[in-house]
GROMACS .gro file of C-alpha atoms in nm:
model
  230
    1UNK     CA    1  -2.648  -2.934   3.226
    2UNK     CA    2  -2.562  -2.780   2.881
    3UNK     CA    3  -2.220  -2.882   2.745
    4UNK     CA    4  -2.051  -2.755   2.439
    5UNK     CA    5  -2.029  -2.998   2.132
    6UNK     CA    6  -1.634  -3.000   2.038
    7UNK     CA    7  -1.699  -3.003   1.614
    8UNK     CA    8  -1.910  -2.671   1.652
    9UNK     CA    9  -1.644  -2.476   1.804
   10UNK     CA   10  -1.389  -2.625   1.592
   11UNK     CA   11  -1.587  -2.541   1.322
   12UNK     CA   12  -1.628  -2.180   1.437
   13UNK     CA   13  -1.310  -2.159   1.563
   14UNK     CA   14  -1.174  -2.252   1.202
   15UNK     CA   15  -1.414  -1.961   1.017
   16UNK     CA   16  -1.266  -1.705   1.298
   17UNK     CA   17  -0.906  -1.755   1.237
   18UNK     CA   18  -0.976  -1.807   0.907
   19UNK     CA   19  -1.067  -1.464   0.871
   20UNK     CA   20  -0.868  -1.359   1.119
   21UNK     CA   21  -0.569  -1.479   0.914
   22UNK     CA   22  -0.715  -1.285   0.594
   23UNK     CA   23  -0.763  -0.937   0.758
   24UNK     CA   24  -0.406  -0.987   0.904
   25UNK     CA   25  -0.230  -1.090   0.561
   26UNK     CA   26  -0.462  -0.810   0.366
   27UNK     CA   27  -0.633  -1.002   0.192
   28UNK     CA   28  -0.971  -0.925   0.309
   29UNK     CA   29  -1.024  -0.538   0.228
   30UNK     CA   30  -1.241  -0.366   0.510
   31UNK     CA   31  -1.601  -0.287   0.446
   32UNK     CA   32  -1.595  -0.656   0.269
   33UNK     CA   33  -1.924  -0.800   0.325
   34UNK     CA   34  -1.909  -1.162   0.437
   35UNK     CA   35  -2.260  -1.300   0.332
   36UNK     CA   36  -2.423  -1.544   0.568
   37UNK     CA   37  -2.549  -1.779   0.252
   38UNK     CA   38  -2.150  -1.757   0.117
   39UNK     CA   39  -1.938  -1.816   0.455
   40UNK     CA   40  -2.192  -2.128   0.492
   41UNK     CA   41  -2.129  -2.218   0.106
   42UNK     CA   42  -1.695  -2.189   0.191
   43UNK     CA   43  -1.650  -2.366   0.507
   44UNK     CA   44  -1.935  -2.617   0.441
   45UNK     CA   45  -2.183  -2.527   0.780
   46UNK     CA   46  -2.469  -2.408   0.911
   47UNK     CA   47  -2.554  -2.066   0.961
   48UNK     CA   48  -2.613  -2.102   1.356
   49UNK     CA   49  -2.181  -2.187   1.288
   50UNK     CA   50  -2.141  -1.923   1.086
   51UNK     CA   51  -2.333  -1.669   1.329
   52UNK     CA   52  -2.163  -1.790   1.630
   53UNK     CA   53  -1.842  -1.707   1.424
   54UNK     CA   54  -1.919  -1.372   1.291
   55UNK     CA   55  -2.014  -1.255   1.693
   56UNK     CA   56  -1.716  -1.370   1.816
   57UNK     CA   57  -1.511  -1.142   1.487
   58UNK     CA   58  -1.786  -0.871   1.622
   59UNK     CA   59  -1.655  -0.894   1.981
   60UNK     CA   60  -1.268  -0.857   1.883
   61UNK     CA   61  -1.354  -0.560   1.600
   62UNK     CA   62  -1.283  -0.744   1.352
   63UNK     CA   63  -1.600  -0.733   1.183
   64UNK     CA   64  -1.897  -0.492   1.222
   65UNK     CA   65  -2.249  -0.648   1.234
   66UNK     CA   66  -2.484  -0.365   1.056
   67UNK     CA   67  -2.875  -0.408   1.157
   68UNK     CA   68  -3.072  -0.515   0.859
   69UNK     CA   69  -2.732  -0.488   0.623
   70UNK     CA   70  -2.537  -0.772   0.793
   71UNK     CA   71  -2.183  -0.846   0.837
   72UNK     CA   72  -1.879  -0.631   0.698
   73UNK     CA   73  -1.505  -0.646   0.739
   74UNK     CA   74  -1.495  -0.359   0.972
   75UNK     CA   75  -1.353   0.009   0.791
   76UNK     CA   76  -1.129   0.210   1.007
   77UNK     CA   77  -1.219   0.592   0.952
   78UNK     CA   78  -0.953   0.863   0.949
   79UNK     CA   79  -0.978   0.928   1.353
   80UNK     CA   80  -1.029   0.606   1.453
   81UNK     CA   81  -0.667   0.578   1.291
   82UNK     CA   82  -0.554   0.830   1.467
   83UNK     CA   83  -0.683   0.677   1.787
   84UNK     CA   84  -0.561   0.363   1.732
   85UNK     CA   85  -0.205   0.445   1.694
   86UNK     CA   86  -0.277   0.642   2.022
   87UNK     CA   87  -0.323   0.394   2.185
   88UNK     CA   88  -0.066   0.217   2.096
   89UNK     CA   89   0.170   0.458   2.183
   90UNK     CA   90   0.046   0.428   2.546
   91UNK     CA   91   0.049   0.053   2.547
   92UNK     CA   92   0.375  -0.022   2.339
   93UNK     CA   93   0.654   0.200   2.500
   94UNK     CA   94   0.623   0.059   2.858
   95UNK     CA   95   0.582  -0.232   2.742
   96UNK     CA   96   0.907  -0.283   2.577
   97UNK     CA   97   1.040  -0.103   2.836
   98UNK     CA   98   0.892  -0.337   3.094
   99UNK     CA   99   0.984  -0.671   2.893
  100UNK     CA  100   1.395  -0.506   2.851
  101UNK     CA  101   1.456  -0.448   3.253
  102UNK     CA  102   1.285  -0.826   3.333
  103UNK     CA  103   1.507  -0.997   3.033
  104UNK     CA  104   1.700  -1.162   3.202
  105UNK     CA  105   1.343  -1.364   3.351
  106UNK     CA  106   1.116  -1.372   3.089
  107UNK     CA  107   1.176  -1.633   2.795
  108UNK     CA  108   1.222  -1.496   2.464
  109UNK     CA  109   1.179  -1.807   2.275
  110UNK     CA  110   0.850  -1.663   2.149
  111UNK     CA  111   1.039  -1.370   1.986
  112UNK     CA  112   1.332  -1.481   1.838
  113UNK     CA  113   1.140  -1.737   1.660
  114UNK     CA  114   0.905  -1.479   1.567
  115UNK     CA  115   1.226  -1.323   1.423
  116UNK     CA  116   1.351  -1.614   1.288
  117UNK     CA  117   1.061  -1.694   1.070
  118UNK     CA  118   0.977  -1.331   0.947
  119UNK     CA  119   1.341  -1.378   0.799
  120UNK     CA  120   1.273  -1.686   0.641
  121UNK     CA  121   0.927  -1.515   0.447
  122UNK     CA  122   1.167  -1.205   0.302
  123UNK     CA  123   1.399  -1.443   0.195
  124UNK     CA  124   1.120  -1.660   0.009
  125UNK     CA  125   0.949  -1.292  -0.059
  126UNK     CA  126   0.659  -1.410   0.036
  127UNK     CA  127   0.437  -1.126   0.048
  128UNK     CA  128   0.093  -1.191   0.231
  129UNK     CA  129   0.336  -1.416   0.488
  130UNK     CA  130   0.542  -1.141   0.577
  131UNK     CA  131   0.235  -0.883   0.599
  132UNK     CA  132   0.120  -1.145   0.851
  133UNK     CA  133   0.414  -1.183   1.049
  134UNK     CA  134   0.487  -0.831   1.110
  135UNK     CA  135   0.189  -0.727   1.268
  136UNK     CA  136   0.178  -1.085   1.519
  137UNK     CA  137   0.542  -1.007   1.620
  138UNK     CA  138   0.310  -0.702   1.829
  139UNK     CA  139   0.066  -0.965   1.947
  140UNK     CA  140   0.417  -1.194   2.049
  141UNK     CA  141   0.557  -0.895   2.240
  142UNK     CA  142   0.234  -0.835   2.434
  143UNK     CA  143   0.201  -1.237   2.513
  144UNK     CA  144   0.594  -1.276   2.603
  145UNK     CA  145   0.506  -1.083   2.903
  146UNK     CA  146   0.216  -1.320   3.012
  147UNK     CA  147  -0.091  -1.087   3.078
  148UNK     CA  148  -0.367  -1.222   2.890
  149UNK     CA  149  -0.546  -0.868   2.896
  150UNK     CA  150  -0.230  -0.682   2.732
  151UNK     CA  151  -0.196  -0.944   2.457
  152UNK     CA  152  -0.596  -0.918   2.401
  153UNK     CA  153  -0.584  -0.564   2.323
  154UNK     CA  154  -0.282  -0.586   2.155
  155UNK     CA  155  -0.412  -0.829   1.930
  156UNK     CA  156  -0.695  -0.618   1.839
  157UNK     CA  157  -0.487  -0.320   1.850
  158UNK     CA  158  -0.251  -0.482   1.578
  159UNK     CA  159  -0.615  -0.600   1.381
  160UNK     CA  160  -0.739  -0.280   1.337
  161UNK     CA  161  -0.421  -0.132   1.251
  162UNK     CA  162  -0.378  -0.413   0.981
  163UNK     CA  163  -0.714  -0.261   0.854
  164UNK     CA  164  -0.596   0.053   0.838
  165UNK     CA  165  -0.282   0.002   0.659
  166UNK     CA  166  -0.484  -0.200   0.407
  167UNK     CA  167  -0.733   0.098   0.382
  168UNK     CA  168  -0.502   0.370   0.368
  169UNK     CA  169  -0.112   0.220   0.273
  170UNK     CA  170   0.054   0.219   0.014
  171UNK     CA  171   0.210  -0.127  -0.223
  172UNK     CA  172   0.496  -0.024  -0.096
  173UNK     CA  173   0.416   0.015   0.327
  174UNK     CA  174   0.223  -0.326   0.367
  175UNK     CA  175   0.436  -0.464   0.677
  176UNK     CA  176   0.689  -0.304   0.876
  177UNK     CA  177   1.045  -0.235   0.789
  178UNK     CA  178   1.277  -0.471   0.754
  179UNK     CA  179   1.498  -0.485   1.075
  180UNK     CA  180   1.347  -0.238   1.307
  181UNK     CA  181   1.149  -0.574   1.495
  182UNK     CA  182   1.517  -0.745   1.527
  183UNK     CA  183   1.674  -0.439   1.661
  184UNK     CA  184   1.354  -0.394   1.902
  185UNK     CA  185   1.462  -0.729   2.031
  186UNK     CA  186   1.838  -0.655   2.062
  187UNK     CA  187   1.776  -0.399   2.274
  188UNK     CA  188   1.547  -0.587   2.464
  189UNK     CA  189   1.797  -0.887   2.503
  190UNK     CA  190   2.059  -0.629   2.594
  191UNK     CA  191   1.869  -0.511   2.930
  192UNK     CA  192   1.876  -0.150   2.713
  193UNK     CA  193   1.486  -0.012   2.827
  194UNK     CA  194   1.604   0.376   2.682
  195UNK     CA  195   1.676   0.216   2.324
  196UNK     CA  196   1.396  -0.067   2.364
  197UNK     CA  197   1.111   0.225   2.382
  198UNK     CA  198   1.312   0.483   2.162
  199UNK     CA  199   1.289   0.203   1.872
  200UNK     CA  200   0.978   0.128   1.912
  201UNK     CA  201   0.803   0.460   1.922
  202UNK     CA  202   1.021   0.521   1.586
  203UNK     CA  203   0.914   0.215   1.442
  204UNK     CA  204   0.500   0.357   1.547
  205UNK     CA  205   0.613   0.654   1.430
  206UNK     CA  206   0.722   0.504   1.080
  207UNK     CA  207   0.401   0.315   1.051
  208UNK     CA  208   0.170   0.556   1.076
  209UNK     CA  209   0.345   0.790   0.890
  210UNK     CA  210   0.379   0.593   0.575
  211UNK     CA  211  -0.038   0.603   0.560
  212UNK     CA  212  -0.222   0.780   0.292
  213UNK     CA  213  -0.504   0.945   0.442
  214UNK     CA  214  -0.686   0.977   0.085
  215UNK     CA  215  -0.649   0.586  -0.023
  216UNK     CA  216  -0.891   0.368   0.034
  217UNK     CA  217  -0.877  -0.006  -0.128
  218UNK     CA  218  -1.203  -0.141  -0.261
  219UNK     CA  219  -1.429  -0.452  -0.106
  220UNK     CA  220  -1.364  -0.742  -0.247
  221UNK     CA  221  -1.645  -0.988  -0.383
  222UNK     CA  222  -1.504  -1.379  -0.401
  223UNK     CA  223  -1.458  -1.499  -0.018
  224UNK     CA  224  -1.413  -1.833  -0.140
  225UNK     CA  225  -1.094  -1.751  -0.355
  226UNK     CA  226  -1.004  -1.522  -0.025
  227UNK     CA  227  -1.108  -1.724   0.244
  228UNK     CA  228  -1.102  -2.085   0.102
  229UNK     CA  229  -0.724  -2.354   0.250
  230UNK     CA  230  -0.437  -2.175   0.181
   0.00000   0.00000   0.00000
């Protein structure tokens, strides 16, 4: 019987989040090629780690694997945008909704931590932190109401819309605005479903709208710098 050797998913577990982590905090521009011979030269492995890494960033569109062109940082077009906050639209709304009629039964630990430490990165300004923590407090409201499916799609909902914004924002729209996740929470503390999905489709709504259709941020070149501790 095959069994699975603990240091090689470790070690591909590392180069996922890893870049994971990057895409999230963007710093790793889409359409980035992650060379094979450089991801082995950062994280000190194999290629069959590497590999196994860049298939699992495949399966949750993170990364696109190109036949005979290899692996890129995967580039969000102008309707995929478009679809993407669709879909979020559908997901996020009930949702909140859902998560603001059960509060009284559902631990919100997970958020108001979430909360508490997106404060503490504005106060520090620290930029790629806060980038970060704004999209996850999406991936925190999908996995505070414990389906596993929800909170997969959000998380690769959030992803790809963390591409997006770091294809198409602006220096100025790089994480969401400041409050509009705390108030989403108040009203979801406050048993208040009406104002839980009204914020929330206003705070989709101010996402999407502070896109720039016509930017697009160049790939970057030096995954060590990029993908190297931190």
């Amino acid at each position: 019987m095959e069994t699975s050797d603990p240091k090689l998913e470790s070690d591909e577990n590392t180069i996922v989040e890893r870049i994971y982590k990057a895409v999230m905090e963007q710093r790793l521009a889409p359409n980035t090629k992650l060379s094979e011979a450089r991801l082995c030269e950062t994280f000190g492995v194999g290629r069959m780690h590497v590999r196994r890494a860049l298939l699992l960033l495949s399966s949750q569109g993170i990364i696109e694997l190109q036949s005979n062109r290899g692996a890129y940082v995967a580039c969000p077009d102008k309707s995929e945008a478009s679809d993407v906050f669709a879909a979020r639209m559908l997901i996020e709304p009930p949702l909140v909704r859902q998560l603001a009629q059960k509060s009284g039964g559902i631990d919100l630990a997970l958020l108001t931590d979430h909360i508490a430490l997106e404060d503490a990165a504005r106060e520090k300004k620290e930029r790629t932190e806060i980038i970060r923590l704004s999209g996850e407090f999406h991936t925190k409201l999908a996995q505070t109401t414990g389906n596993k499916f929800i909170f997969r799609m959000m998380r690769e909902l959030v992803t790809r819309t963390s591409l997006i914004v770091g294809l198409f924002g602006s220096s100025e729209n790089t994480s969401c605005p400041d409050d509009e996740h705390s108030n989403i929470l108040k009203a979801i503390q406050s048993n208040n479903p009406e104002l839980a999905e009204q914020l929330i489709v206003s705070h989709l709504n101010h996402i999407q709208s502070g896109l720039d259709m016509e930017a697009r941020r160049e790939p970057q070149d030096d995954l060590a710098a990029i993908l190297g501790p931190n």
